[in-house]
Amino acid sequence: MSIQTPLRGLRCFCVAAECLSFKDTAQQLYLTPSAVSHQIKQLEDNLNLALFERKTRAIVLTEAGKRFYQQVQPLLAQLADTIAQFSQAERVQEVSISMPEFFASELFVPKLIGWSAQYPNINLKLETVKSRRDSPKFTDLSIILSGKKPDETQAYDLFPISYVPACNPELFAKIHGKSYRALEKTPLILHQARPHAWHQWAEHVGYHQFQPKQIIQLDSMFSVARAAQQGLGVALIPLPISQSWFSSGSLVRLFEQELLSRDRYYLVKHDDDGNRPEIQLLIDWVLRSFQPGTAGI
């Protein structure tokens, strides 16, 4: 017998065996009652078995029908699961994530080639946030910079940051070796979210007579790093997130002492839908890529 007819008939039979009504079976399968009756009759003819007793207002399973249902129903369920798994694997999925723009440009985006190669069927939607004061758009996941662990149930600690004085090579050549007092003769740059960071750094290194000539506050960390690279002054640059600037020689550490911060990067899951494995795949990838002790940082 052809494979198409039995599969349709078997599905029709199992539904009818559960609800014991051709009419209800027809409604569930979006068929007419006559089509249901025809498919089951065709199945009975192929098997040479009576699967139902047809009464005036009801149908009941025969003994052979009961045994057949017990054998066939688990097989159809397993077949449906298999088809669903393959359909899930092949469908184009999407997962969204938001993060500070500096994290995106310096760490996340450079690694995306690894994500794309490993998960070519998962589209990624990336939203960037200029500063922590901005209201982020709703996404499945977020990477945030915070002084305390977020309240969300699923929040993962990535890594802490520290700040180091840095400038471009030309300015470094002029003021290197002139002690901390060199900071009083050049503009100092920082992120406006940390307006007291330079004074905190000076206190940390024991420079108590710190009197800066000029402090310039910018509203994004990328602007801070770019201003220092272009020679505007000395900036407090976050590590390890800015390591590429130092590796390329665009920035040079003016002093070795770092200002330790309570701020840490966290990965936060917002979507509680357990039926979206692509979200967990991105979580696992971020943790492998950016937690200390991994190849990420």
PDB file of C-alpha atoms in Angstrom, residues 6-137:
ATOM      1  CA  PRO A   6      -1.536   4.838   5.679  1.00  0.00           C
ATOM      2  CA  LEU A   7       0.093   7.843   7.366  1.00  0.00           C
ATOM      3  CA  ARG A   8      -2.994   9.987   6.906  1.00  0.00           C
ATOM      4  CA  GLY A   9      -5.230   7.079   7.863  1.00  0.00           C
ATOM      5  CA  LEU A  10      -3.141   6.191  10.918  1.00  0.00           C
ATOM      6  CA  ARG A  11      -3.263   9.783  12.163  1.00  0.00           C
ATOM      7  CA  CYS A  12      -7.006   9.884  11.559  1.00  0.00           C
ATOM      8  CA  PHE A  13      -7.461   6.542  13.334  1.00  0.00           C
ATOM      9  CA  CYS A  14      -5.506   7.617  16.458  1.00  0.00           C
ATOM     10  CA  VAL A  15      -7.504  10.820  16.846  1.00  0.00           C
ATOM     11  CA  ALA A  16     -10.775   8.927  16.383  1.00  0.00           C
ATOM     12  CA  ALA A  17      -9.662   6.290  18.893  1.00  0.00           C
ATOM     13  CA  GLU A  18      -9.088   9.050  21.472  1.00  0.00           C
ATOM     14  CA  CYS A  19     -12.318  11.009  20.992  1.00  0.00           C
ATOM     15  CA  LEU A  20     -14.548   8.156  19.712  1.00  0.00           C
ATOM     16  CA  SER A  21     -16.315  10.448  17.294  1.00  0.00           C
ATOM     17  CA  PHE A  22     -15.820  10.878  13.570  1.00  0.00           C
ATOM     18  CA  LYS A  23     -17.370  14.343  13.816  1.00  0.00           C
ATOM     19  CA  ASP A  24     -14.926  15.494  16.533  1.00  0.00           C
ATOM     20  CA  THR A  25     -12.067  13.890  14.643  1.00  0.00           C
ATOM     21  CA  ALA A  26     -13.038  15.838  11.542  1.00  0.00           C
ATOM     22  CA  GLN A  27     -13.039  19.113  13.499  1.00  0.00           C
ATOM     23  CA  GLN A  28      -9.582  18.450  14.964  1.00  0.00           C
ATOM     24  CA  LEU A  29      -8.065  17.505  11.612  1.00  0.00           C
ATOM     25  CA  TYR A  30      -9.953  20.137   9.579  1.00  0.00           C
ATOM     26  CA  LEU A  31     -11.646  17.433   7.471  1.00  0.00           C
ATOM     27  CA  THR A  32     -15.224  16.508   6.727  1.00  0.00           C
ATOM     28  CA  PRO A  33     -16.779  13.590   8.676  1.00  0.00           C
ATOM     29  CA  SER A  34     -17.160  11.688   5.401  1.00  0.00           C
ATOM     30  CA  ALA A  35     -13.424  12.121   4.680  1.00  0.00           C
ATOM     31  CA  VAL A  36     -12.600  10.766   8.136  1.00  0.00           C
ATOM     32  CA  SER A  37     -14.913   7.788   7.615  1.00  0.00           C
ATOM     33  CA  HIS A  38     -13.357   7.136   4.212  1.00  0.00           C
ATOM     34  CA  GLN A  39      -9.764   7.200   5.474  1.00  0.00           C
ATOM     35  CA  ILE A  40     -10.500   4.845   8.362  1.00  0.00           C
ATOM     36  CA  LYS A  41     -12.450   2.501   6.075  1.00  0.00           C
ATOM     37  CA  GLN A  42      -9.501   2.456   3.679  1.00  0.00           C
ATOM     38  CA  LEU A  43      -7.155   1.648   6.573  1.00  0.00           C
ATOM     39  CA  GLU A  44      -9.414  -1.183   7.729  1.00  0.00           C
ATOM     40  CA  ASP A  45      -9.488  -2.589   4.193  1.00  0.00           C
ATOM     41  CA  ASN A  46      -5.706  -2.475   3.947  1.00  0.00           C
ATOM     42  CA  LEU A  47      -5.332  -4.216   7.313  1.00  0.00           C
ATOM     43  CA  ASN A  48      -8.262  -6.547   6.721  1.00  0.00           C
ATOM     44  CA  LEU A  49      -9.382  -5.664  10.255  1.00  0.00           C
ATOM     45  CA  ALA A  50     -12.427  -3.977  11.786  1.00  0.00           C
ATOM     46  CA  LEU A  51     -11.020  -1.229  14.011  1.00  0.00           C
ATOM     47  CA  PHE A  52     -14.337   0.301  15.135  1.00  0.00           C
ATOM     48  CA  GLU A  53     -17.849  -0.877  15.865  1.00  0.00           C
ATOM     49  CA  ARG A  54     -20.138   1.683  14.284  1.00  0.00           C
ATOM     50  CA  LYS A  55     -23.269   2.220  16.326  1.00  0.00           C
ATOM     51  CA  THR A  56     -26.180   4.577  15.742  1.00  0.00           C
ATOM     52  CA  ARG A  57     -24.794   7.537  17.685  1.00  0.00           C
ATOM     53  CA  ALA A  58     -21.300   6.430  18.629  1.00  0.00           C
ATOM     54  CA  ILE A  59     -18.268   4.420  17.658  1.00  0.00           C
ATOM     55  CA  VAL A  60     -16.249   2.130  19.907  1.00  0.00           C
ATOM     56  CA  LEU A  61     -12.944   0.376  19.370  1.00  0.00           C
ATOM     57  CA  THR A  62     -12.951  -3.316  18.677  1.00  0.00           C
ATOM     58  CA  GLU A  63     -10.480  -5.478  20.572  1.00  0.00           C
ATOM     59  CA  ALA A  64      -8.248  -5.499  17.520  1.00  0.00           C
ATOM     60  CA  GLY A  65      -8.643  -1.701  17.307  1.00  0.00           C
ATOM     61  CA  LYS A  66      -7.526  -1.310  20.921  1.00  0.00           C
ATOM     62  CA  ARG A  67      -4.408  -3.414  20.381  1.00  0.00           C
ATOM     63  CA  PHE A  68      -3.618  -1.613  17.138  1.00  0.00           C
ATOM     64  CA  TYR A  69      -3.966   1.805  18.826  1.00  0.00           C
ATOM     65  CA  GLN A  70      -1.630   0.787  21.675  1.00  0.00           C
ATOM     66  CA  GLN A  71       1.030  -0.191  19.149  1.00  0.00           C
ATOM     67  CA  VAL A  72       0.617   2.635  16.643  1.00  0.00           C
ATOM     68  CA  GLN A  73       0.081   5.705  18.851  1.00  0.00           C
ATOM     69  CA  PRO A  74       3.605   5.720  20.412  1.00  0.00           C
ATOM     70  CA  LEU A  75       5.163   5.317  16.969  1.00  0.00           C
ATOM     71  CA  LEU A  76       3.223   8.269  15.546  1.00  0.00           C
ATOM     72  CA  ALA A  77       4.155  10.381  18.582  1.00  0.00           C
ATOM     73  CA  GLN A  78       7.827   9.543  18.103  1.00  0.00           C
ATOM     74  CA  LEU A  79       7.567  10.355  14.404  1.00  0.00           C
ATOM     75  CA  ALA A  80       5.981  13.734  15.198  1.00  0.00           C
ATOM     76  CA  ASP A  81       8.782  14.526  17.678  1.00  0.00           C
ATOM     77  CA  THR A  82      11.442  13.621  15.137  1.00  0.00           C
ATOM     78  CA  ILE A  83       9.870  15.829  12.480  1.00  0.00           C
ATOM     79  CA  ALA A  84       9.581  18.698  14.977  1.00  0.00           C
ATOM     80  CA  GLN A  85      13.242  18.387  15.957  1.00  0.00           C
ATOM     81  CA  PHE A  86      14.423  18.524  12.366  1.00  0.00           C
ATOM     82  CA  SER A  87      12.091  21.398  11.570  1.00  0.00           C
ATOM     83  CA  GLN A  88      13.445  23.291  14.602  1.00  0.00           C
ATOM     84  CA  ALA A  89      17.010  22.629  13.516  1.00  0.00           C
ATOM     85  CA  GLU A  90      16.444  23.879   9.988  1.00  0.00           C
ATOM     86  CA  ARG A  91      14.235  26.911  10.603  1.00  0.00           C
ATOM     87  CA  VAL A  92      15.801  30.352  10.681  1.00  0.00           C
ATOM     88  CA  GLN A  93      15.874  31.535  14.280  1.00  0.00           C
ATOM     89  CA  GLU A  94      16.558  34.962  15.775  1.00  0.00           C
ATOM     90  CA  VAL A  95      17.854  36.057  19.149  1.00  0.00           C
ATOM     91  CA  SER A  96      18.307  39.682  20.247  1.00  0.00           C
ATOM     92  CA  ILE A  97      20.874  41.154  22.619  1.00  0.00           C
ATOM     93  CA  SER A  98      21.653  44.691  23.830  1.00  0.00           C
ATOM     94  CA  MET A  99      24.931  45.982  25.256  1.00  0.00           C
ATOM     95  CA  PRO A 100      27.007  49.156  25.703  1.00  0.00           C
ATOM     96  CA  GLU A 101      28.315  50.359  22.360  1.00  0.00           C
ATOM     97  CA  PHE A 102      31.955  50.221  23.510  1.00  0.00           C
ATOM     98  CA  PHE A 103      31.570  46.576  24.559  1.00  0.00           C
ATOM     99  CA  ALA A 104      30.003  45.870  21.186  1.00  0.00           C
ATOM    100  CA  SER A 105      32.727  47.546  19.138  1.00  0.00           C
ATOM    101  CA  GLU A 106      35.744  46.356  21.144  1.00  0.00           C
ATOM    102  CA  LEU A 107      34.783  42.823  22.180  1.00  0.00           C
ATOM    103  CA  PHE A 108      31.500  41.500  20.831  1.00  0.00           C
ATOM    104  CA  VAL A 109      31.506  42.391  17.136  1.00  0.00           C
ATOM    105  CA  PRO A 110      35.111  41.218  16.503  1.00  0.00           C
ATOM    106  CA  LYS A 111      34.099  37.749  17.722  1.00  0.00           C
ATOM    107  CA  LEU A 112      30.917  37.470  15.668  1.00  0.00           C
ATOM    108  CA  ILE A 113      32.683  35.586  12.907  1.00  0.00           C
ATOM    109  CA  GLY A 114      32.996  32.714  15.384  1.00  0.00           C
ATOM    110  CA  TRP A 115      29.306  32.838  16.228  1.00  0.00           C
ATOM    111  CA  SER A 116      28.248  32.985  12.580  1.00  0.00           C
ATOM    112  CA  ALA A 117      30.403  30.012  11.652  1.00  0.00           C
ATOM    113  CA  GLN A 118      29.079  27.910  14.531  1.00  0.00           C
ATOM    114  CA  TYR A 119      25.394  28.863  14.253  1.00  0.00           C
ATOM    115  CA  PRO A 120      24.646  29.834  10.632  1.00  0.00           C
ATOM    116  CA  ASN A 121      20.872  29.287  11.075  1.00  0.00           C
ATOM    117  CA  ILE A 122      20.481  31.756  13.937  1.00  0.00           C
ATOM    118  CA  ASN A 123      20.079  35.428  13.082  1.00  0.00           C
ATOM    119  CA  LEU A 124      21.437  37.857  15.656  1.00  0.00           C
ATOM    120  CA  LYS A 125      19.874  41.250  16.374  1.00  0.00           C
ATOM    121  CA  LEU A 126      22.258  43.574  18.225  1.00  0.00           C
ATOM    122  CA  GLU A 127      21.110  46.773  19.965  1.00  0.00           C
ATOM    123  CA  THR A 128      23.733  49.146  21.391  1.00  0.00           C
ATOM    124  CA  VAL A 129      23.297  51.490  24.339  1.00  0.00           C
ATOM    125  CA  LYS A 130      25.396  54.637  24.481  1.00  0.00           C
ATOM    126  CA  SER A 131      25.384  55.003  28.259  1.00  0.00           C
ATOM    127  CA  ARG A 132      23.821  53.274  31.216  1.00  0.00           C
ATOM    128  CA  ARG A 133      21.467  56.241  31.605  1.00  0.00           C
ATOM    129  CA  ASP A 134      19.761  55.384  28.328  1.00  0.00           C
ATOM    130  CA  SER A 135      16.678  53.180  28.427  1.00  0.00           C
ATOM    131  CA  PRO A 136      17.561  49.933  26.622  1.00  0.00           C
ATOM    132  CA  LYS A 137      15.153  48.411  24.138  1.00  0.00           C
TER     133      LYS A 137
END
